[in-house]
């Protein structure tokens, strides 16, 4: 096992990793930018190292500064968390050349699954359901039009190196497709240095369902069931739950087994999430992409399976076999997570940095808080506005929903505006209660 690891991240996920490592007797080195100086969670690490000024490009994305900190602190491994450098294959490669274990997949598996076209081709081979569309990259407009006519409009043009919704265009006819193709290629070239795109069928009313998977270095891959993240706004997830409330056990098994097959075929070790869109009209699933890192919403999976995902990531990275087999994973009850963001929903979700004078989180049976915030914490303006994740677990979805409402009603934060009120409203909405939602539900409700 490692004796020391460095955490190349900040905030609640840095704290989550510190907690997992501590329970394993592994020492931690936290890094921080000048904007995070004085953040209380840093005191829980065994050592802390400043890696640069507030802007992420000069600190949390600064590979040279992070590697220098790792060498000085003499760590065995680096955990990248999510965001920042977590899916950066170059960073992964630099860690390898410095003989520092990257807590995540190999460079090759990250590149394979990170390339959406290559990933889709592997998925087809492994009989994982994918959207109808081009078999590979598209270079000619005529070919794109031909495929679109075959699968039927609307279609979506996507960048194979895509991320963060860039290089994507929806087209309802030939003319839109031709111009969408050109602009998506230009955008992808500028954003990723790779202008290649592909097209697939566009699903108007979809639910977002994703499978948590984890593999080791001995060829084992296990799924930890699925999460439903349909409640999102502009592709940002707001509420996540597990299991997905609209599929039956047979659909669940098929989907989850397909996801595990995919990462096994990629010789993947570490945690990954295989994302799908579900067409609720036909109960069909289509692969969206694979995220080669731990996700924000991993706690809901931990609550229904009892698996400590962060601890398992560290174990498999150190070369240990997965401590469980597929049959050991049992799904118990229902979990819901609300992302508490320092944003003002009444002012178009403008971020609200500044002093948290009041921060009094809920507790009680079945309530989990993953947060680095506290009363007196000053939210820096430089980063993501998520300040806490509130997670509940109960016997079934309805009891979990009631528990979440109860917990949200206890949560006191001020004077900073947050998404707490919005969560209460959403969880009370009849469409949410009855699972009659799709990924555009929140935007429709709030008017765009
Ligand atoms: P990125 O990696 O850029 O986030 P994704 O492939 O994850 O790209 O797609 C981002 C979002 O775009 C999805 O969450 C979904 O809302 C929408 N989307 C992508 N592909 C389709 C599709 N074929 N049909 C409908 N919506 C899609």
XYZ file of C-alpha atoms and ligand atoms in Angstrom:
475
model
C 0.000 0.000 0.000
C 1.080 3.595 -0.572
C 2.485 5.429 2.413
C 1.766 8.966 1.105
C -0.437 10.387 -1.583
C -0.852 13.888 -2.952
C -4.276 15.258 -3.773
C -4.248 17.385 -6.929
C -7.569 19.030 -6.167
C -9.425 21.241 -3.716
C -12.674 21.621 -1.790
C -15.018 18.829 -0.884
C -13.386 16.155 -3.068
C -9.949 16.884 -1.580
C -11.505 16.429 1.848
C -13.271 13.228 0.735
C -9.927 11.776 -0.428
C -8.183 12.855 2.797
C -10.896 11.032 4.757
C -10.557 7.820 2.731
C -6.761 7.831 2.975
C -6.814 8.498 6.720
C -9.031 5.491 7.330
C -6.454 3.394 5.466
C -3.429 4.726 7.352
C -2.168 6.502 4.234
C -0.660 9.980 4.728
C -1.949 12.854 2.618
C -0.412 15.935 1.056
C -2.899 18.640 0.112
C -2.076 21.317 -2.427
C -3.712 24.739 -2.499
C -3.748 27.954 -4.440
C -3.358 31.357 -2.816
C -7.146 31.750 -3.116
C -7.631 28.662 -0.931
C -5.056 29.670 1.676
C -6.553 29.179 5.119
C -9.301 26.780 3.970
C -10.032 24.591 6.991
C -9.979 21.226 5.207
C -6.277 21.719 4.483
C -5.589 21.226 8.177
C -6.814 17.628 7.955
C -3.998 16.664 5.579
C -0.618 15.650 6.962
C 1.115 18.293 4.880
C 0.028 21.171 2.669
C 1.869 22.813 -0.197
C 1.014 26.057 -1.989
C 1.159 25.550 -5.759
C 0.485 29.044 -7.061
C -1.929 31.938 -7.505
C -5.724 31.730 -7.547
C -6.398 31.237 -11.264
C -6.640 27.476 -11.875
C -4.313 27.658 -14.883
C -1.550 28.788 -12.535
C -2.285 26.328 -9.716
C -4.652 23.331 -9.950
C -3.952 22.978 -13.680
C -0.253 23.707 -13.369
C 1.340 20.301 -13.990
C 4.900 21.466 -13.281
C 3.922 22.957 -9.905
C 1.959 19.851 -8.881
C 4.721 17.444 -9.868
C 7.284 19.604 -8.059
C 5.116 19.475 -4.914
C 4.797 15.694 -5.268
C 8.563 15.262 -5.592
C 9.364 17.536 -2.675
C 6.758 15.862 -0.472
C 8.020 12.473 -1.627
C 4.655 10.862 -2.377
C 3.987 7.469 -3.993
C 0.846 8.495 -5.813
C -1.396 11.364 -6.901
C -5.189 11.386 -6.690
C -6.590 13.880 -9.210
C -10.205 13.955 -7.897
C -12.630 15.261 -10.544
C -12.323 18.243 -12.899
C -8.948 20.001 -13.244
C -6.386 17.373 -14.391
C -8.476 14.259 -13.693
C -8.984 13.342 -17.344
C -5.783 14.828 -18.713
C -3.818 12.007 -20.377
C -0.709 14.190 -20.598
C -0.708 14.689 -16.817
C -1.230 10.952 -16.371
C 1.779 10.348 -18.612
C 3.950 12.853 -16.731
C 3.101 11.071 -13.457
C 4.141 7.786 -15.032
C 7.443 9.165 -16.298
C 8.143 10.550 -12.805
C 7.333 7.127 -11.311
C 4.412 8.510 -9.351
C 1.295 6.334 -9.494
C -1.704 8.132 -10.996
C -4.786 7.046 -9.021
C -6.948 6.333 -12.019
C -6.659 4.413 -15.271
C -3.538 3.839 -17.362
C -2.697 6.483 -19.960
C -3.786 4.082 -22.722
C -7.196 3.282 -21.207
C -7.800 6.990 -20.564
C -6.977 7.859 -24.175
C -9.047 5.036 -25.598
C -12.198 5.853 -23.632
C -11.624 9.611 -23.844
C -11.755 9.471 -27.635
C -15.491 9.271 -28.218
C -15.223 7.639 -31.615
C -12.762 4.970 -30.440
C -14.908 4.406 -27.352
C -18.034 3.991 -29.462
C -16.296 1.493 -31.716
C -15.211 -0.568 -28.713
C -18.759 -0.336 -27.336
C -20.208 -1.721 -30.570
C -17.748 -4.614 -30.400
C -18.737 -5.323 -26.790
C -22.468 -5.141 -27.591
C -23.022 -2.022 -25.494
C -25.997 -0.092 -26.924
C -24.985 3.019 -28.882
C -26.918 5.659 -30.846
C -27.420 4.961 -34.535
C -25.019 7.171 -36.482
C -21.687 7.322 -38.236
C -19.374 4.363 -37.616
C -16.330 6.589 -37.318
C -15.192 10.140 -37.903
C -16.942 12.159 -40.573
C -14.919 14.256 -42.957
C -17.297 14.829 -45.888
C -20.560 16.765 -45.771
C -22.157 14.459 -48.350
C -21.490 11.414 -46.206
C -22.996 13.161 -43.169
C -26.156 14.046 -45.077
C -26.434 10.478 -46.346
C -26.193 9.052 -42.804
C -28.603 11.648 -41.396
C -31.196 10.729 -44.004
C -30.738 7.086 -43.188
C -31.170 7.468 -39.400
C -33.638 10.361 -39.663
C -33.467 13.914 -38.308
C -32.849 15.370 -35.763
C -29.188 14.430 -35.518
C -26.346 15.758 -33.380
C -22.822 16.539 -34.547
C -20.268 15.841 -31.822
C -16.528 16.332 -31.473
C -14.628 13.088 -30.944
C -12.313 14.848 -28.498
C -15.357 16.628 -27.010
C -15.987 17.715 -23.458
C -18.002 20.356 -21.670
C -20.579 20.402 -24.449
C -18.194 22.043 -26.918
C -18.174 21.082 -30.577
C -21.817 19.917 -30.471
C -24.576 20.979 -32.907
C -28.122 19.709 -33.252
C -29.510 19.681 -36.813
C -33.115 19.209 -37.935
C -32.414 19.252 -41.678
C -29.699 19.112 -44.373
C -28.936 22.810 -44.380
C -28.488 22.966 -40.615
C -26.406 19.816 -40.731
C -23.997 21.180 -43.320
C -23.403 24.425 -41.429
C -23.389 22.632 -38.042
C -20.719 20.268 -39.304
C -18.445 23.114 -40.357
C -18.880 25.130 -37.160
C -18.513 22.068 -34.904
C -15.246 21.158 -36.647
C -13.877 24.683 -36.263
C -14.928 24.829 -32.621
C -13.466 21.396 -31.847
C -10.196 22.255 -33.582
C -9.906 25.453 -31.528
C -10.914 23.828 -28.239
C -9.166 20.455 -28.450
C -6.669 20.733 -31.311
C -8.631 17.931 -32.962
C -11.393 18.923 -35.364
C -12.767 15.441 -36.002
C -16.486 14.960 -35.485
C -19.111 12.235 -35.810
C -22.881 12.262 -35.980
C -25.606 10.354 -34.209
C -29.346 10.375 -33.703
C -30.535 13.160 -31.389
C -32.984 12.130 -28.694
C -35.408 14.964 -27.813
C -36.734 13.583 -24.521
C -34.081 11.669 -22.677
C -33.242 10.682 -19.150
C -29.611 10.558 -18.043
C -28.673 7.213 -16.504
C -25.076 6.301 -15.707
C -23.369 3.211 -14.371
C -20.605 3.292 -11.762
C -17.919 0.769 -12.590
C -14.573 -0.063 -11.053
C -11.741 -2.265 -12.279
C -8.418 -3.531 -10.951
C -5.027 -4.316 -12.501
C -5.829 -8.045 -12.586
C -8.532 -7.854 -15.233
C -11.528 -7.704 -12.875
C -14.332 -5.218 -13.464
C -17.431 -4.816 -11.322
C -20.386 -2.455 -11.606
C -21.925 -0.722 -8.593
C -25.312 -0.207 -10.238
C -26.630 2.950 -11.793
C -27.488 6.541 -10.954
C -30.163 8.731 -12.475
C -29.001 12.304 -13.122
C -31.897 13.553 -15.203
C -32.297 16.683 -13.068
C -29.844 19.032 -14.699
C -29.665 22.571 -15.981
C -27.528 23.394 -19.009
C -25.764 20.031 -18.680
C -24.914 20.740 -15.023
C -26.357 18.070 -12.763
C -28.432 19.355 -9.841
C -29.936 16.274 -8.219
C -28.725 12.701 -8.577
C -30.300 9.543 -7.276
C -29.633 5.829 -7.152
C -31.001 3.487 -8.291
C -32.749 4.815 -11.415
C -36.460 4.869 -10.549
C -37.811 4.095 -14.024
C -36.113 0.815 -14.962
C -36.814 -2.734 -13.859
C -34.319 -5.300 -12.617
C -33.870 -6.932 -16.008
C -33.077 -3.601 -17.708
C -30.802 -2.713 -14.806
C -28.822 -5.933 -15.115
C -28.439 -5.582 -18.871
C -27.279 -1.996 -18.660
C -24.900 -2.478 -15.749
C -23.374 -5.648 -17.191
C -22.801 -3.884 -20.515
C -20.971 -1.060 -18.723
C -18.732 -3.495 -16.838
C -17.954 -5.350 -20.105
C -16.890 -2.096 -21.727
C -14.345 -1.115 -19.088
C -13.058 -4.667 -18.832
C -12.418 -4.648 -22.594
C -10.535 -1.345 -22.175
C -8.305 -3.002 -19.525
C -9.429 -0.298 -17.181
C -8.373 0.030 -13.561
C -9.878 2.556 -11.168
C -13.349 4.087 -11.017
C -15.229 5.127 -14.142
C -18.736 6.125 -15.077
C -20.407 4.892 -18.226
C -23.058 7.446 -19.165
C -26.180 6.601 -21.144
C -29.264 8.401 -22.364
C -32.506 6.531 -21.835
C -35.461 6.948 -24.165
C -38.375 6.505 -21.741
C -40.799 5.962 -24.638
C -39.050 2.828 -25.832
C -36.973 1.910 -22.766
C -33.871 1.954 -24.990
C -30.417 2.951 -23.764
C -27.666 4.622 -25.783
C -24.073 5.179 -24.734
C -23.162 8.837 -24.243
C -19.567 8.703 -23.032
C -17.256 7.265 -20.396
C -15.868 9.489 -17.669
C -12.514 8.137 -16.554
C -12.539 9.527 -13.013
C -14.523 9.605 -9.805
C -17.690 11.688 -10.208
C -19.202 14.360 -7.991
C -22.244 12.149 -7.438
C -20.370 9.006 -6.298
C -21.864 9.221 -2.751
C -25.331 8.057 -3.832
C -23.733 4.857 -5.108
C -21.772 4.471 -1.872
C -25.005 4.816 0.103
C -26.890 2.075 -1.774
C -23.971 -0.379 -2.054
C -21.930 0.311 1.080
C -18.760 0.431 -1.057
C -16.211 3.148 -0.262
C -15.355 4.152 -3.842
C -12.415 6.405 -2.948
C -10.812 3.773 -0.743
C -11.273 1.146 -3.459
C -9.670 3.460 -6.031
C -6.595 3.777 -3.829
C -6.442 0.014 -3.232
C -6.652 -0.990 -6.891
C -4.188 1.699 -7.849
C -1.694 0.201 -5.396
C -2.108 -3.108 -7.237
C -4.509 -4.868 -4.912
C -7.305 -6.945 -6.431
C -10.856 -5.621 -6.060
C -11.986 -6.551 -2.527
C -15.387 -7.718 -3.813
C -16.872 -9.718 -6.673
C -19.988 -8.748 -8.623
C -22.166 -11.071 -6.544
C -21.088 -9.337 -3.337
C -22.633 -6.049 -4.468
C -26.128 -5.630 -3.108
C -28.369 -2.698 -3.758
C -30.076 -1.418 -0.609
C -32.709 1.317 -0.470
C -32.589 4.610 -2.310
C -30.228 7.586 -2.124
C -30.591 11.177 -3.336
C -27.949 13.894 -3.582
C -28.563 17.640 -3.927
C -25.694 19.818 -5.070
C -25.725 22.949 -2.961
C -24.240 25.692 -5.103
C -23.479 29.248 -4.042
C -25.516 30.578 -6.951
C -28.617 32.725 -7.122
C -31.373 30.905 -9.019
C -33.352 34.170 -9.132
C -30.504 35.929 -10.941
C -29.798 33.412 -13.649
C -27.668 31.294 -11.316
C -24.964 33.946 -10.926
C -22.186 32.626 -8.671
C -22.125 34.165 -5.186
C -18.572 34.259 -3.843
C -17.992 35.881 -0.469
C -18.267 35.295 3.249
C -20.503 32.523 4.535
C -21.597 34.047 7.804
C -24.116 31.318 8.544
C -23.555 27.706 7.598
C -25.509 25.257 9.680
C -25.937 21.929 7.874
C -28.604 19.309 8.652
C -27.983 15.931 10.263
C -29.888 13.026 11.699
C -30.609 9.501 10.549
C -29.702 8.775 6.950
C -28.209 12.202 6.235
C -24.671 12.666 4.885
C -22.906 15.982 4.256
C -19.860 16.177 2.019
C -18.617 19.735 2.331
C -15.538 21.791 3.004
C -17.615 24.854 3.963
C -18.243 26.235 7.457
C -19.491 29.447 9.062
C -16.740 31.990 8.487
C -15.553 30.385 5.235
C -14.967 32.818 2.395
C -15.966 31.303 -0.955
C -13.290 32.243 -3.483
C -14.485 33.575 -6.851
C -12.064 31.456 -8.867
C -13.674 28.019 -8.896
C -16.830 25.987 -9.214
C -19.644 27.314 -7.035
C -20.559 23.993 -5.388
C -20.132 24.380 -1.630
C -21.748 21.193 -0.367
C -23.346 17.914 -1.316
C -26.283 16.842 0.772
C -26.984 13.135 0.495
C -29.764 11.093 2.070
C -30.453 7.379 2.172
C -33.733 5.662 3.040
C -35.638 2.436 2.342
C -37.247 3.630 -0.866
C -37.445 6.660 -3.157
C -40.462 8.266 -1.522
C -38.932 7.981 1.966
C -35.643 9.353 0.635
C -37.499 12.281 -0.938
C -39.210 13.077 2.366
C -35.900 12.759 4.189
C -34.245 15.132 1.720
C -37.053 17.666 2.142
C -36.650 17.452 5.894
C -32.855 17.883 5.652
C -33.127 20.813 3.204
C -35.576 22.528 5.542
C -32.967 22.391 8.350
C -30.125 23.731 6.210
C -29.266 27.342 7.162
C -26.898 29.298 4.909
C -26.488 33.052 4.725
C -26.219 35.728 3.533
C -24.981 33.978 0.366
C -27.753 32.822 -1.987
C -27.793 29.088 -2.740
C -29.733 26.430 -4.629
C -31.342 25.052 -1.433
C -34.732 26.648 -2.132
C -34.687 25.432 -5.727
C -34.064 21.857 -4.561
C -37.038 22.051 -2.219
C -39.217 23.280 -5.049
C -37.984 20.607 -7.479
C -38.412 17.737 -5.040
C -41.994 18.832 -4.410
C -42.904 19.064 -8.079
C -45.415 16.449 -9.217
C -43.333 15.622 -12.320
C -40.355 14.827 -10.094
C -42.471 12.849 -7.660
C -43.907 10.843 -10.580
C -40.645 10.574 -12.563
C -42.217 12.338 -15.487
C -39.095 14.345 -16.326
C -36.335 14.538 -18.914
C -32.971 16.305 -19.046
C -34.591 19.578 -20.159
C -37.238 19.603 -17.430
C -35.502 22.155 -15.178
C -34.826 24.554 -18.064
C -38.466 24.356 -19.159
C -39.648 24.909 -15.587
C -37.401 27.919 -15.029
C -37.830 29.309 -18.529
C -34.543 28.520 -20.231
P -19.587 16.416 -23.335
O -18.497 15.424 -23.106
O -19.172 17.571 -24.183
O -20.277 16.829 -22.067
P -21.688 14.470 -23.973
O -21.518 13.431 -25.002
O -21.595 14.028 -22.547
O -20.652 15.670 -24.261
O -23.053 15.216 -24.200
C -23.412 16.335 -23.417
C -24.896 16.484 -23.349
O -25.441 16.697 -24.668
C -25.624 15.268 -22.830
O -25.676 15.252 -21.425
C -26.996 15.437 -23.465
O -27.748 16.373 -22.726
C -26.685 16.041 -24.816
N -26.564 14.986 -25.852
C -25.433 14.414 -26.304
N -25.704 13.491 -27.257
C -27.045 13.473 -27.405
C -27.966 12.738 -28.225
N -27.541 11.837 -29.116
N -29.281 12.989 -28.090
C -29.721 13.912 -27.191
N -28.929 14.647 -26.402
C -27.602 14.435 -26.499
